[in-house]
Coordinates of C-alpha atoms in Angstrom, one line a residue:
X431 CA -19.3 -8.1 -15.6
X432 CA -22.8 -9.4 -15.4
X433 CA -23.7 -7.0 -12.6
X434 CA -22.4 -4.1 -14.6
X435 CA -24.4 -4.8 -17.8
X436 CA -27.6 -5.8 -15.8
X437 CA -30.6 -7.0 -17.7
X438 CA -30.6 -4.3 -20.3
X439 CA -29.4 -3.9 -23.9
X440 CA -25.8 -4.8 -23.1
X441 CA -26.7 -8.2 -21.9
X442 CA -27.3 -9.4 -25.6
X443 CA -23.8 -8.5 -26.6
X444 CA -21.8 -10.0 -23.7
X445 CA -20.6 -13.0 -25.7
X446 CA -19.3 -10.7 -28.4
X447 CA -17.7 -8.4 -25.8
X448 CA -15.9 -11.3 -24.2
X449 CA -14.8 -12.7 -27.5
X450 CA -13.2 -9.4 -28.5
X451 CA -11.4 -9.0 -25.1
X452 CA -13.8 -6.6 -23.4
X453 CA -14.1 -9.1 -20.6
X454 CA -14.0 -7.0 -17.4
X455 CA -15.5 -3.6 -16.3
X456 CA -12.4 -1.4 -16.4
X457 CA -11.6 -2.6 -19.9
X458 CA -15.3 -2.3 -21.0
X459 CA -15.3 1.4 -19.8
X460 CA -12.4 2.1 -22.2
X461 CA -14.4 1.4 -25.3
X462 CA -14.3 4.1 -27.9
X463 CA -16.8 4.8 -30.6
X464 CA -14.8 2.9 -33.2
X465 CA -14.6 -0.1 -30.9
X466 CA -18.4 -0.1 -30.4
X467 CA -18.9 0.1 -34.1
X468 CA -16.5 -2.7 -34.8
X469 CA -18.9 -5.1 -32.9
X470 CA -22.0 -3.5 -34.3
X471 CA -23.4 -2.1 -31.1
X472 CA -26.7 -0.3 -31.5
X473 CA -27.2 3.3 -30.3
X474 CA -29.3 1.9 -27.4
X475 CA -26.4 -0.3 -26.4
X476 CA -23.9 2.6 -26.7
X477 CA -26.2 4.8 -24.5
X478 CA -26.4 1.9 -22.0
X479 CA -22.6 1.6 -21.8
X480 CA -22.2 5.4 -21.3
X481 CA -24.8 5.4 -18.6
X482 CA -23.7 2.3 -16.7
X483 CA -20.0 3.6 -16.8
X484 CA -21.3 6.7 -15.1
X485 CA -23.1 4.7 -12.4
X486 CA -20.2 2.3 -11.8
X487 CA -20.3 1.9 -8.1
X488 CA -22.6 -0.6 -6.4
X489 CA -24.6 2.0 -4.6
X490 CA -25.8 3.4 -7.9
X491 CA -25.5 0.6 -10.4
X492 CA -28.5 -1.0 -8.8
X493 CA -30.6 1.6 -10.6
X494 CA -29.1 0.7 -13.9
X495 CA -31.9 -1.3 -15.3
X496 CA -34.5 1.3 -14.2
X497 CA -32.6 4.2 -15.8
X498 CA -32.0 2.3 -19.0
X499 CA -35.6 1.4 -19.3
X500 CA -36.5 5.0 -19.5
X501 CA -35.0 5.1 -23.0
X502 CA -33.1 8.3 -22.3
X503 CA -29.5 9.1 -22.9
X504 CA -27.1 9.9 -20.1
X505 CA -27.3 13.6 -20.9
X506 CA -31.1 13.5 -20.7
X507 CA -31.0 11.7 -17.4
X508 CA -28.6 14.3 -15.9
X509 CA -31.0 17.1 -17.0
X510 CA -33.8 15.7 -14.9
X511 CA -34.7 17.5 -11.6
X512 CA -34.2 15.9 -8.2
X513 CA -37.9 15.2 -7.8
X514 CA -38.1 13.6 -11.3
X515 CA -35.2 11.3 -10.6
X516 CA -36.6 10.2 -7.2
X517 CA -40.2 9.7 -8.4
X518 CA -39.4 8.0 -11.8
X519 CA -36.7 5.7 -10.7
X520 CA -37.4 5.2 -7.0
X521 CA -33.9 6.5 -6.1
X522 CA -33.4 7.2 -2.5
X523 CA -32.5 10.6 -1.4
X524 CA -28.9 9.8 -0.5
X525 CA -28.4 8.1 -3.8
X526 CA -30.0 11.0 -5.7
X527 CA -27.5 13.3 -4.0
X528 CA -24.6 11.1 -5.1
X529 CA -26.0 10.8 -8.6
X530 CA -26.2 14.6 -8.9
X531 CA -22.8 15.1 -7.2
X532 CA -21.2 12.8 -9.9
X533 CA -22.5 15.1 -12.7
X534 CA -19.2 17.0 -12.3
X535 CA -16.9 14.4 -10.7
X536 CA -16.1 12.1 -13.6
X537 CA -13.4 14.0 -15.3
X538 CA -10.4 11.9 -16.3
X539 CA -6.8 12.6 -15.9
X540 CA -5.0 14.0 -19.0
X541 CA -3.0 11.5 -21.1
X542 CA 0.5 13.0 -21.7
X543 CA 1.0 11.5 -25.1
X544 CA -2.5 12.5 -26.4
X545 CA -1.8 16.2 -25.4
X546 CA -0.4 18.8 -27.8
X547 CA 3.0 20.2 -27.0
X548 CA 2.8 22.8 -24.3
X549 CA 3.9 26.4 -25.0
X550 CA 7.3 26.9 -23.4
X551 CA 9.8 29.8 -23.2
X552 CA 13.4 29.7 -24.5
X553 CA 15.3 31.1 -21.6
X554 CA 16.8 28.7 -19.1
X555 CA 15.8 29.3 -15.5
X556 CA 16.5 27.0 -12.7
X557 CA 15.0 26.6 -9.3
X558 CA 16.6 25.0 -6.3
X559 CA 14.5 21.9 -5.2
X560 CA 16.8 20.1 -2.8
X561 CA 19.6 21.0 -0.3
X562 CA 22.4 19.6 -2.5
X563 CA 21.2 21.7 -5.6
X564 CA 21.8 18.7 -7.8
X565 CA 18.3 18.5 -9.2
X566 CA 16.7 21.5 -10.9
X567 CA 13.3 22.3 -12.5
X568 CA 13.5 22.3 -16.3
X569 CA 12.8 25.6 -17.8
X570 CA 9.9 26.2 -20.2
X571 CA 11.0 25.9 -23.8
X572 CA 10.2 27.8 -27.0
X573 CA 7.8 25.9 -29.2
X574 CA 10.2 26.2 -32.2
X575 CA 13.0 24.6 -30.2
X576 CA 10.5 21.9 -28.9
X577 CA 9.5 21.0 -32.4
X578 CA 13.2 20.9 -33.3
X579 CA 13.8 18.5 -30.5
X580 CA 10.9 16.3 -31.7
X581 CA 12.2 16.5 -35.3
X582 CA 9.5 15.7 -37.6
X583 CA 6.5 16.0 -35.3
X584 CA 4.3 16.9 -38.3
X585 CA 5.0 13.4 -39.8
X586 CA 4.0 11.5 -36.5
X587 CA 2.5 8.2 -37.4
X588 CA 4.2 8.2 -40.9
X589 CA 7.8 8.6 -41.8
X590 CA 8.9 10.2 -38.6
X591 CA 12.6 10.8 -38.3
X592 CA 14.8 9.9 -35.2
X593 CA 15.5 13.1 -33.4
X594 CA 19.0 14.3 -32.9
X595 CA 20.3 15.3 -29.4
X596 CA 20.6 18.9 -30.3
X597 CA 23.1 20.7 -28.0
X598 CA 21.3 24.0 -27.6
X599 CA 18.0 22.4 -26.1
X600 CA 17.8 21.3 -22.5
X601 CA 19.0 17.7 -22.2
X602 CA 15.8 16.6 -20.5
X603 CA 13.7 17.9 -23.3
X604 CA 15.9 16.1 -25.9
X605 CA 15.7 12.9 -23.9
X606 CA 11.9 13.2 -23.7
X607 CA 11.7 13.5 -27.5
X608 CA 13.8 10.4 -27.9
X609 CA 11.8 8.3 -25.4
X610 CA 8.5 9.5 -26.9
X611 CA 9.7 8.8 -30.4
X612 CA 10.9 5.3 -29.6
X613 CA 7.4 4.4 -28.2
X614 CA 5.6 5.4 -31.4
X615 CA 3.6 2.4 -32.9
X616 CA 4.2 3.3 -36.6
X617 CA 7.7 4.9 -36.5
X618 CA 10.4 3.6 -38.8
X619 CA 14.1 4.4 -38.3
X620 CA 15.8 6.4 -41.0
X621 CA 19.5 7.2 -41.4
X622 CA 20.1 9.7 -38.7
X623 CA 22.7 10.2 -36.0
X624 CA 22.6 10.1 -32.3
X625 CA 25.2 12.0 -30.3
X626 CA 27.2 12.4 -33.4
X627 CA 27.1 8.6 -34.2
X628 CA 25.6 7.4 -37.5
X629 CA 22.8 4.7 -37.1
X630 CA 22.4 2.5 -40.2
X631 CA 19.6 0.4 -38.7
X632 CA 16.4 1.4 -40.4
X633 CA 14.0 -1.6 -39.9
X634 CA 13.1 -1.4 -36.2
X635 CA 10.8 0.9 -34.3
X636 CA 12.4 0.6 -30.9
X637 CA 15.7 1.8 -29.4
X638 CA 18.5 -0.6 -30.5
X639 CA 21.5 -1.5 -28.4
X640 CA 23.6 1.3 -29.7
X641 CA 20.8 3.8 -29.1
X642 CA 20.6 2.7 -25.6
X643 CA 24.3 2.8 -25.0
X644 CA 24.5 6.3 -26.4
X645 CA 21.5 7.6 -24.5
X646 CA 22.6 6.2 -21.2
X647 CA 26.1 7.7 -21.8
X648 CA 24.5 11.0 -22.7
X649 CA 22.4 10.9 -19.4
X650 CA 25.6 10.2 -17.4
X651 CA 27.3 13.1 -18.9
X652 CA 24.7 15.6 -17.8
X653 CA 24.8 17.8 -14.7
X654 CA 22.7 19.1 -13.0
X655 CA 19.6 16.8 -13.3
X656 CA 16.4 18.6 -14.4
X657 CA 13.2 17.1 -13.1
X658 CA 9.9 18.8 -14.4
X659 CA 9.7 18.6 -18.1
X660 CA 6.2 19.7 -19.1
X661 CA 3.4 21.8 -17.8
X662 CA 1.9 18.5 -16.4
X663 CA 5.1 18.2 -14.3
X664 CA 6.1 14.9 -15.9
X665 CA 9.8 14.3 -15.4
X666 CA 12.0 12.3 -17.9
X667 CA 11.7 9.4 -15.4
X668 CA 7.8 9.6 -15.5
X669 CA 7.9 9.4 -19.4
X670 CA 10.6 6.6 -19.5
X671 CA 8.8 4.5 -16.7
X672 CA 5.4 4.4 -18.4
X673 CA 6.6 2.6 -21.5
X674 CA 7.5 -1.0 -21.8
X675 CA 9.5 -0.7 -25.0
X676 CA 12.9 -2.4 -25.2
X677 CA 15.6 -0.3 -23.8
X678 CA 13.5 1.9 -21.6
X679 CA 14.4 -0.1 -18.4
X680 CA 18.1 0.8 -19.1
X681 CA 17.2 4.4 -19.5
X682 CA 15.3 4.4 -16.2
X683 CA 18.3 2.7 -14.6
X684 CA 20.7 5.3 -16.1
X685 CA 18.6 8.1 -14.9
X686 CA 18.6 6.9 -11.3
X687 CA 22.3 5.9 -11.4
X688 CA 23.1 9.4 -12.6
X689 CA 21.2 10.8 -9.6
X690 CA 23.0 8.4 -7.3
X691 CA 26.4 9.5 -8.6
X692 CA 25.5 13.1 -7.8
X693 CA 24.5 11.9 -4.4
X694 CA 27.9 10.4 -3.9
X695 CA 29.7 13.5 -5.2
X696 CA 27.7 15.7 -2.8
X697 CA 27.5 13.5 0.2
X698 CA 28.6 16.3 2.5
X699 CA 25.5 18.3 1.6
X700 CA 23.2 15.4 2.3
X701 CA 22.6 13.9 -1.1
X702 CA 18.9 12.8 -1.9
X703 CA 18.9 13.3 -5.7
X704 CA 17.9 9.7 -6.4
X705 CA 15.1 9.6 -3.9
X706 CA 13.8 13.0 -5.1
X707 CA 13.6 11.8 -8.6
X708 CA 12.0 8.5 -7.7
X709 CA 9.4 10.2 -5.5
X710 CA 8.7 13.3 -7.7
X711 CA 5.0 13.7 -8.3
X712 CA 3.6 15.2 -11.5
X713 CA 0.5 17.4 -11.8
X714 CA -1.8 14.5 -10.9
X715 CA 0.5 13.5 -8.0
X716 CA 1.6 10.3 -9.9
X717 CA 5.1 9.2 -9.2
X718 CA 7.1 7.2 -11.7
X719 CA 5.7 4.0 -10.1
X720 CA 2.1 5.1 -10.7
X721 CA 2.9 5.5 -14.3
X722 CA 4.8 2.2 -14.6
X723 CA 2.1 -0.1 -13.1
X724 CA -0.5 1.1 -15.7
X725 CA 1.4 -0.7 -18.4
X726 CA 0.8 -4.5 -18.2
X727 CA 4.2 -5.1 -19.8
X728 CA 6.2 -3.0 -17.4
X729 CA 6.9 -5.6 -14.7
X730 CA 10.7 -5.1 -15.0
X731 CA 10.5 -1.4 -14.6
X732 CA 8.0 -1.8 -11.6
X733 CA 10.4 -4.4 -10.0
X734 CA 13.4 -2.1 -10.4
X735 CA 11.6 1.0 -9.0
X736 CA 10.3 -0.7 -5.9
X737 CA 13.8 -2.1 -5.1
X738 CA 15.4 1.3 -5.4
X739 CA 13.1 2.9 -2.9
X740 CA 11.6 0.2 -0.8
X741 CA 10.8 2.5 2.2
X742 CA 8.6 4.9 0.3
X743 CA 4.9 4.3 0.9
X744 CA 3.8 5.8 -2.4
X745 CA 0.9 7.9 -1.2
X746 CA -2.3 8.2 -3.3
X747 CA -2.5 10.5 -6.4
X748 CA -5.2 13.1 -6.9
X749 CA -7.7 10.3 -7.8
X750 CA -6.9 8.6 -4.5
X751 CA -5.1 5.8 -6.2
X752 CA -1.9 4.1 -4.8
X753 CA 0.3 2.1 -7.2
X754 CA -0.7 -1.1 -5.4
X755 CA -4.4 -0.3 -5.9
X756 CA -3.8 0.4 -9.6
X757 CA -1.9 -2.9 -10.1
X758 CA -4.7 -4.8 -8.3
X759 CA -7.4 -3.0 -10.2
X760 CA -5.8 -3.9 -13.6
X761 CA -5.1 -7.5 -12.5
X762 CA -1.4 -7.1 -12.9
X763 CA -0.7 -9.7 -10.2
X764 CA 3.1 -9.8 -11.0
X765 CA 3.3 -6.1 -10.1
X766 CA 1.2 -6.7 -7.0
X767 CA 3.7 -9.3 -6.0
X768 CA 6.7 -7.1 -6.8
X769 CA 5.3 -4.2 -4.7
X770 CA 4.5 -6.4 -1.7
X771 CA 7.8 -8.2 -1.9
X772 CA 10.0 -5.2 -2.3
X773 CA 8.3 -2.4 -0.4
X774 CA 8.3 -2.4 3.4
X775 CA 5.0 -0.5 3.9
X776 CA 3.3 0.3 0.7
X777 CA 0.1 2.3 0.6
X778 CA -2.9 0.3 -0.5
X779 CA -5.8 2.7 -0.7
X780 CA -8.0 3.6 -3.5
X781 CA -11.0 5.9 -4.4
X782 CA -14.2 5.9 -2.3
X783 CA -12.4 4.4 0.7
X784 CA -11.6 1.2 -1.1
X785 CA -8.5 -0.9 -0.7
X786 CA -6.4 -2.8 -3.2
X787 CA -8.4 -6.0 -2.1
X788 CA -11.6 -4.3 -3.1
X789 CA -10.1 -3.6 -6.6
X790 CA -8.8 -7.2 -6.9
X791 CA -12.3 -8.6 -6.0
X792 CA -14.1 -6.4 -8.4
X793 CA -12.2 -6.5 -11.6
X794 CA -11.2 -9.3 -14.0
X795 CA -11.2 -13.1 -13.4
X796 CA -7.7 -13.8 -12.0
X797 CA -7.5 -14.6 -8.2
X798 CA -3.8 -14.3 -7.8
X799 CA -3.9 -10.7 -6.5
X800 CA -6.5 -11.6 -3.9
X801 CA -4.3 -14.4 -2.6
X802 CA -1.2 -12.2 -2.4
X803 CA -3.0 -9.3 -0.6
X804 CA -4.7 -11.6 1.9
X805 CA -1.4 -13.3 2.7
X806 CA 0.2 -9.8 3.1
X807 CA -2.5 -8.2 5.2
X808 CA -5.4 -10.5 6.2
X809 CA -7.4 -7.7 7.9
X810 CA -8.1 -6.3 4.4
X811 CA -10.9 -8.9 4.2
X812 CA -13.1 -6.9 6.6
X813 CA -12.3 -3.3 5.6
X814 CA -15.4 -1.4 4.4
X815 CA -15.4 1.3 1.8
X816 CA -17.5 4.5 1.8
X817 CA -20.6 2.5 0.9
X818 CA -20.2 0.0 3.6
X819 CA -19.1 -2.9 1.4
X820 CA -16.3 -5.3 2.1
X821 CA -14.3 -7.0 -0.8
X822 CA -16.5 -10.1 -0.5
X823 CA -19.6 -8.1 -1.5
X824 CA -17.9 -6.8 -4.6
X825 CA -16.7 -10.3 -5.5
X826 CA -20.3 -11.6 -5.2
X827 CA -21.4 -8.7 -7.4
X828 CA -18.7 -8.7 -10.1
X829 CA -15.9 -11.1 -9.3
X830 CA -17.5 -14.5 -9.7
X831 CA -17.2 -17.8 -7.8
X832 CA -13.5 -18.2 -8.0
X833 CA -12.8 -14.9 -6.3
X834 CA -15.5 -15.7 -3.6
X835 CA -13.9 -19.0 -3.0
X836 CA -10.5 -17.5 -2.6
X837 CA -11.8 -15.0 0.0
X838 CA -13.8 -17.6 1.9
X839 CA -10.8 -19.9 2.0
X840 CA -9.1 -17.2 4.1
X841 CA -12.1 -16.4 6.3
X842 CA -15.6 -17.8 5.7
X843 CA -17.1 -15.8 8.5
X844 CA -17.3 -12.6 6.3
X845 CA -20.3 -14.4 4.6
X846 CA -22.4 -13.2 7.4
X847 CA -21.3 -9.6 7.3
X848 CA -23.9 -7.2 5.9
X849 CA -23.3 -4.0 4.0
X850 CA -23.3 -0.9 6.2
X851 CA -25.3 1.3 4.0
X852 CA -28.3 2.5 6.2
X853 CA -31.6 1.1 5.0
X854 CA -30.0 -1.2 2.4
X855 CA -28.1 -3.8 4.6
X856 CA -27.6 -7.1 2.8
X857 CA -25.2 -10.1 2.8
X858 CA -23.0 -11.4 -0.1
X859 CA -25.7 -14.0 -0.7
X860 CA -28.4 -11.4 -1.2
X861 CA -26.1 -9.6 -3.6
X862 CA -25.5 -12.8 -5.6
X863 CA -29.3 -13.3 -5.8
X864 CA -29.8 -9.7 -7.0
X865 CA -27.3 -10.2 -9.8
X866 CA -28.5 -13.7 -10.6
X867 CA -25.1 -15.4 -9.9
X868 CA -26.1 -18.9 -9.1
X869 CA -22.5 -20.1 -9.1
X870 CA -21.6 -17.6 -6.4
X871 CA -24.7 -18.7 -4.4
X872 CA -23.5 -22.3 -4.6
X873 CA -20.1 -21.3 -3.4
X874 CA -21.4 -19.3 -0.4
X875 CA -23.9 -22.0 0.6
X876 CA -21.2 -24.7 0.3
X877 CA -18.9 -22.9 2.8
X878 CA -21.7 -21.5 5.0
X879 CA -24.8 -23.8 4.6
X880 CA -27.0 -21.8 6.9
X881 CA -26.4 -18.3 5.3
X882 CA -29.8 -18.6 3.5
X883 CA -31.5 -17.9 6.9
X884 CA -30.4 -14.2 6.9
X885 CA -32.6 -11.5 5.8
X886 CA -31.9 -8.0 4.4
X887 CA -32.9 -4.6 5.9
X888 CA -36.4 -5.0 4.5
X889 CA -36.8 -8.4 6.2
X890 CA -36.7 -10.2 3.0
X891 CA -35.1 -13.6 2.4
X892 CA -33.4 -14.8 -0.8
X893 CA -36.7 -16.0 -2.2
X894 CA -38.3 -12.5 -1.6
X895 CA -35.4 -11.0 -3.6
X896 CA -35.5 -13.6 -6.4
X897 CA -39.2 -13.1 -6.9
X898 CA -38.9 -9.3 -6.6
X899 CA -36.1 -9.2 -9.1
X900 CA -37.7 -11.8 -11.3
X901 CA -34.6 -14.0 -11.3
X902 CA -35.7 -17.3 -12.9
X903 CA -32.4 -19.2 -12.6
X904 CA -32.0 -18.3 -8.9
X905 CA -35.7 -19.3 -8.3
X906 CA -35.1 -22.7 -10.0
X907 CA -32.0 -23.2 -7.8
X908 CA -34.0 -22.4 -4.6
X909 CA -36.8 -24.7 -5.6
X910 CA -34.3 -27.7 -5.5
X911 CA -33.5 -27.0 -1.9
X912 CA -35.3 -28.6 1.0
X913 CA -35.2 -25.4 3.0
X914 CA -37.5 -23.7 0.6
X915 CA -40.3 -24.6 3.1
X916 CA -38.8 -22.1 5.5
X917 CA -38.7 -19.3 2.9
X918 CA -41.9 -19.6 1.0
X919 CA -44.2 -18.3 3.8
X920 CA -41.7 -16.1 5.7
X921 CA -42.9 -12.5 6.0
X922 CA -40.9 -9.3 5.4
X923 CA -41.3 -6.0 7.5
X924 CA -44.5 -5.2 5.6
X925 CA -45.9 -8.8 6.3
X926 CA -45.5 -9.8 2.7
X927 CA -44.5 -13.4 1.9
X928 CA -42.8 -14.2 -1.5
X929 CA -46.2 -15.3 -2.6
X930 CA -47.6 -11.8 -2.1
X931 CA -44.8 -10.5 -4.4
X932 CA -45.4 -13.2 -6.9
X933 CA -49.0 -12.6 -7.2
X934 CA -48.4 -8.8 -7.6
X935 CA -45.7 -9.3 -10.2
X936 CA -47.4 -12.0 -12.4
X937 CA -51.0 -12.5 -11.4
X938 CA -52.8 -15.0 -13.5
X939 CA -50.2 -14.8 -16.2
X940 CA -47.8 -16.8 -14.0
X941 CA -45.5 -19.3 -15.8
X942 CA -42.8 -21.7 -14.5
X943 CA -40.7 -21.5 -12.4
X944 CA -43.1 -19.1 -10.6
X945 CA -46.1 -21.4 -10.8
X946 CA -44.0 -24.1 -9.0
X947 CA -43.6 -21.7 -6.1
X948 CA -47.3 -20.8 -6.2
X949 CA -48.5 -24.3 -6.1
X950 CA -45.8 -25.7 -3.8
X951 CA -47.1 -28.0 -1.2
X952 CA -45.9 -25.7 1.6
X953 CA -47.2 -22.4 0.2
X954 CA -49.8 -20.5 2.2
X955 CA -51.8 -18.5 -0.3
X956 CA -54.1 -17.2 2.4
X957 CA -51.4 -15.6 4.6
X958 CA -52.2 -11.9 5.3
X959 CA -49.8 -9.1 5.2
X960 CA -49.8 -6.0 7.4
X961 CA -52.9 -4.7 5.5
X962 CA -54.7 -8.0 5.8
X963 CA -54.3 -8.7 2.2
X964 CA -53.7 -12.3 1.0
X965 CA -51.7 -13.6 -2.1
X966 CA -55.0 -15.1 -3.3
X967 CA -56.8 -11.8 -3.2
X968 CA -54.0 -10.2 -5.2
X969 CA -53.9 -13.1 -7.6
X970 CA -57.5 -12.9 -8.6
X971 CA -58.4 -9.3 -8.4
X972 CA -57.0 -6.6 -10.7
X973 CA -57.8 -4.0 -8.2
X974 CA -56.2 -6.0 -5.5
X975 CA -53.1 -6.4 -7.6
X976 CA -52.9 -2.7 -8.3
X977 CA -53.7 -1.6 -4.7
X978 CA -52.4 -4.5 -2.8
X979 CA -50.5 -2.6 -0.2
X980 CA -53.0 0.2 0.2
X981 CA -54.8 0.1 3.7
X982 CA -57.2 2.7 2.3
X983 CA -58.2 0.5 -0.6
X984 CA -58.9 -2.4 1.7
X985 CA -61.2 -0.3 3.9
X986 CA -63.5 0.6 0.9
X987 CA -66.6 -1.4 0.2
X988 CA -65.6 -1.8 -3.5
X989 CA -62.4 -3.4 -2.4
X990 CA -64.2 -5.8 0.0
X991 CA -66.6 -6.7 -2.7
X992 CA -63.9 -7.7 -5.2
X993 CA -61.8 -9.3 -2.5
X994 CA -64.7 -11.5 -1.4
X995 CA -65.4 -12.6 -5.0
X996 CA -61.7 -13.4 -5.5
X997 CA -61.4 -15.3 -2.2
X998 CA -64.7 -16.3 -0.6
X999 CA -63.0 -18.1 2.3
X1000 CA -61.9 -14.7 3.7
X1001 CA -64.1 -13.0 6.2
X1002 CA -63.6 -9.2 5.8
X1003 CA -65.1 -7.1 8.6
X1004 CA -67.5 -4.4 7.9
X1005 CA -65.7 -1.1 8.8

């Protein structure tokens, strides 16, 4: 969460966001305009949320603060040229390429219940989809008949009437209308009949016991089964599985039991209707299990679906998400447990080469999913994604100390693994410093007390990074450690010590805790970098501060003059 909002405008509203339940990154990215208005977010904060949602992978989110400081909206940033992006924000070429590529890659999957009814034709037309011919594709349906099946669509959200199971419309279309209706949030039952039976209950907005009995009987009376229902290829099972309303589990069971009955009746031709229904993908390659795991209240449906087809691996959908990844990403640890317990070899991949453990380490605060996944497949702890990050790196960035602790309990050696992104290698401790997570730093150092010795790809230690990122709390923490004497004068690949960076960033306006580093008993303020420039020279001279790393500036007589005034003890050769 802290890594996502950075040090920009959103940081000021973190307490309010957490108070209102927007307490993890996936949830935060679901905010709508009215949600933002309800907590009085400014336009600047709204723009920041939009921009950071777009950048939400750790290879690009590092530029969040710089991009936000430009004061531009996301649309304005996307209109910049490659050269402008690179020069203005110091974005590396590979990252610029990814930034530009993502201009067109962030389209979201359509939500079935938010889409208008699709135009369908009235004539029935079936297509064989299996050897036993027991499951057929549903035909397209005339819009007038569709509206008749929905019965009162124009009054949705108000006094919508319970639809009848009209005999001249395909049974799957009628069932779809019932399931969708029963899941409406503002529907009130009126005096209508189902399957010829009067229903006097008019005070509930879910399927009552008699409704479920009649619907399940209605399902069992149907033959053949019809799979695809809409132009999105959602079957009745897809629709029933995604809701957690009372009675929907019974409908899901009835659908599969009906298919099993057909399997038994046609055993000579091979059967397979039940598995075909369970494994049927929609337009987005989502199975019924993909749909079910997205609903946090759907544990019973998820458990039942996984028990019915335990051998199926559930391959990724079009977004590269497996059901196990989706459950871990949403912190539905009870669903993670059900999938791992019931499925013999479930898929566990996600977008960008990530695993379910990456998702569990990144999102939310619960650690149960991490524990379950590591117990199931310990090797996940070292798997890298497309950006070269292991789950611990994401836990250090987003997850917090509890998740870091859970991972280190399984294998503390991963503390020393660096990211594999060329030119940006760093450890989990370096990431924790970058995102100013002192609690994560304490956890890492508690388990691996020597990990502070490691440097990143620039040769920088954690004090270099803390000064460069101006992380005050991290700097205060490091000042308390005895090993600061080994960091304070250590040089990076450019020969700069943390004191060089300190003088460049603050100069004579330096305040605590930076002054404590500057005047530390071990600090060498006369150490030279690769350009023979000292921290003292940078500290005293405006020119030195501006051109501290320029060899050309050092070679000019004007530079030598100012440098000598700034630090008379230095002997600069006449070149």
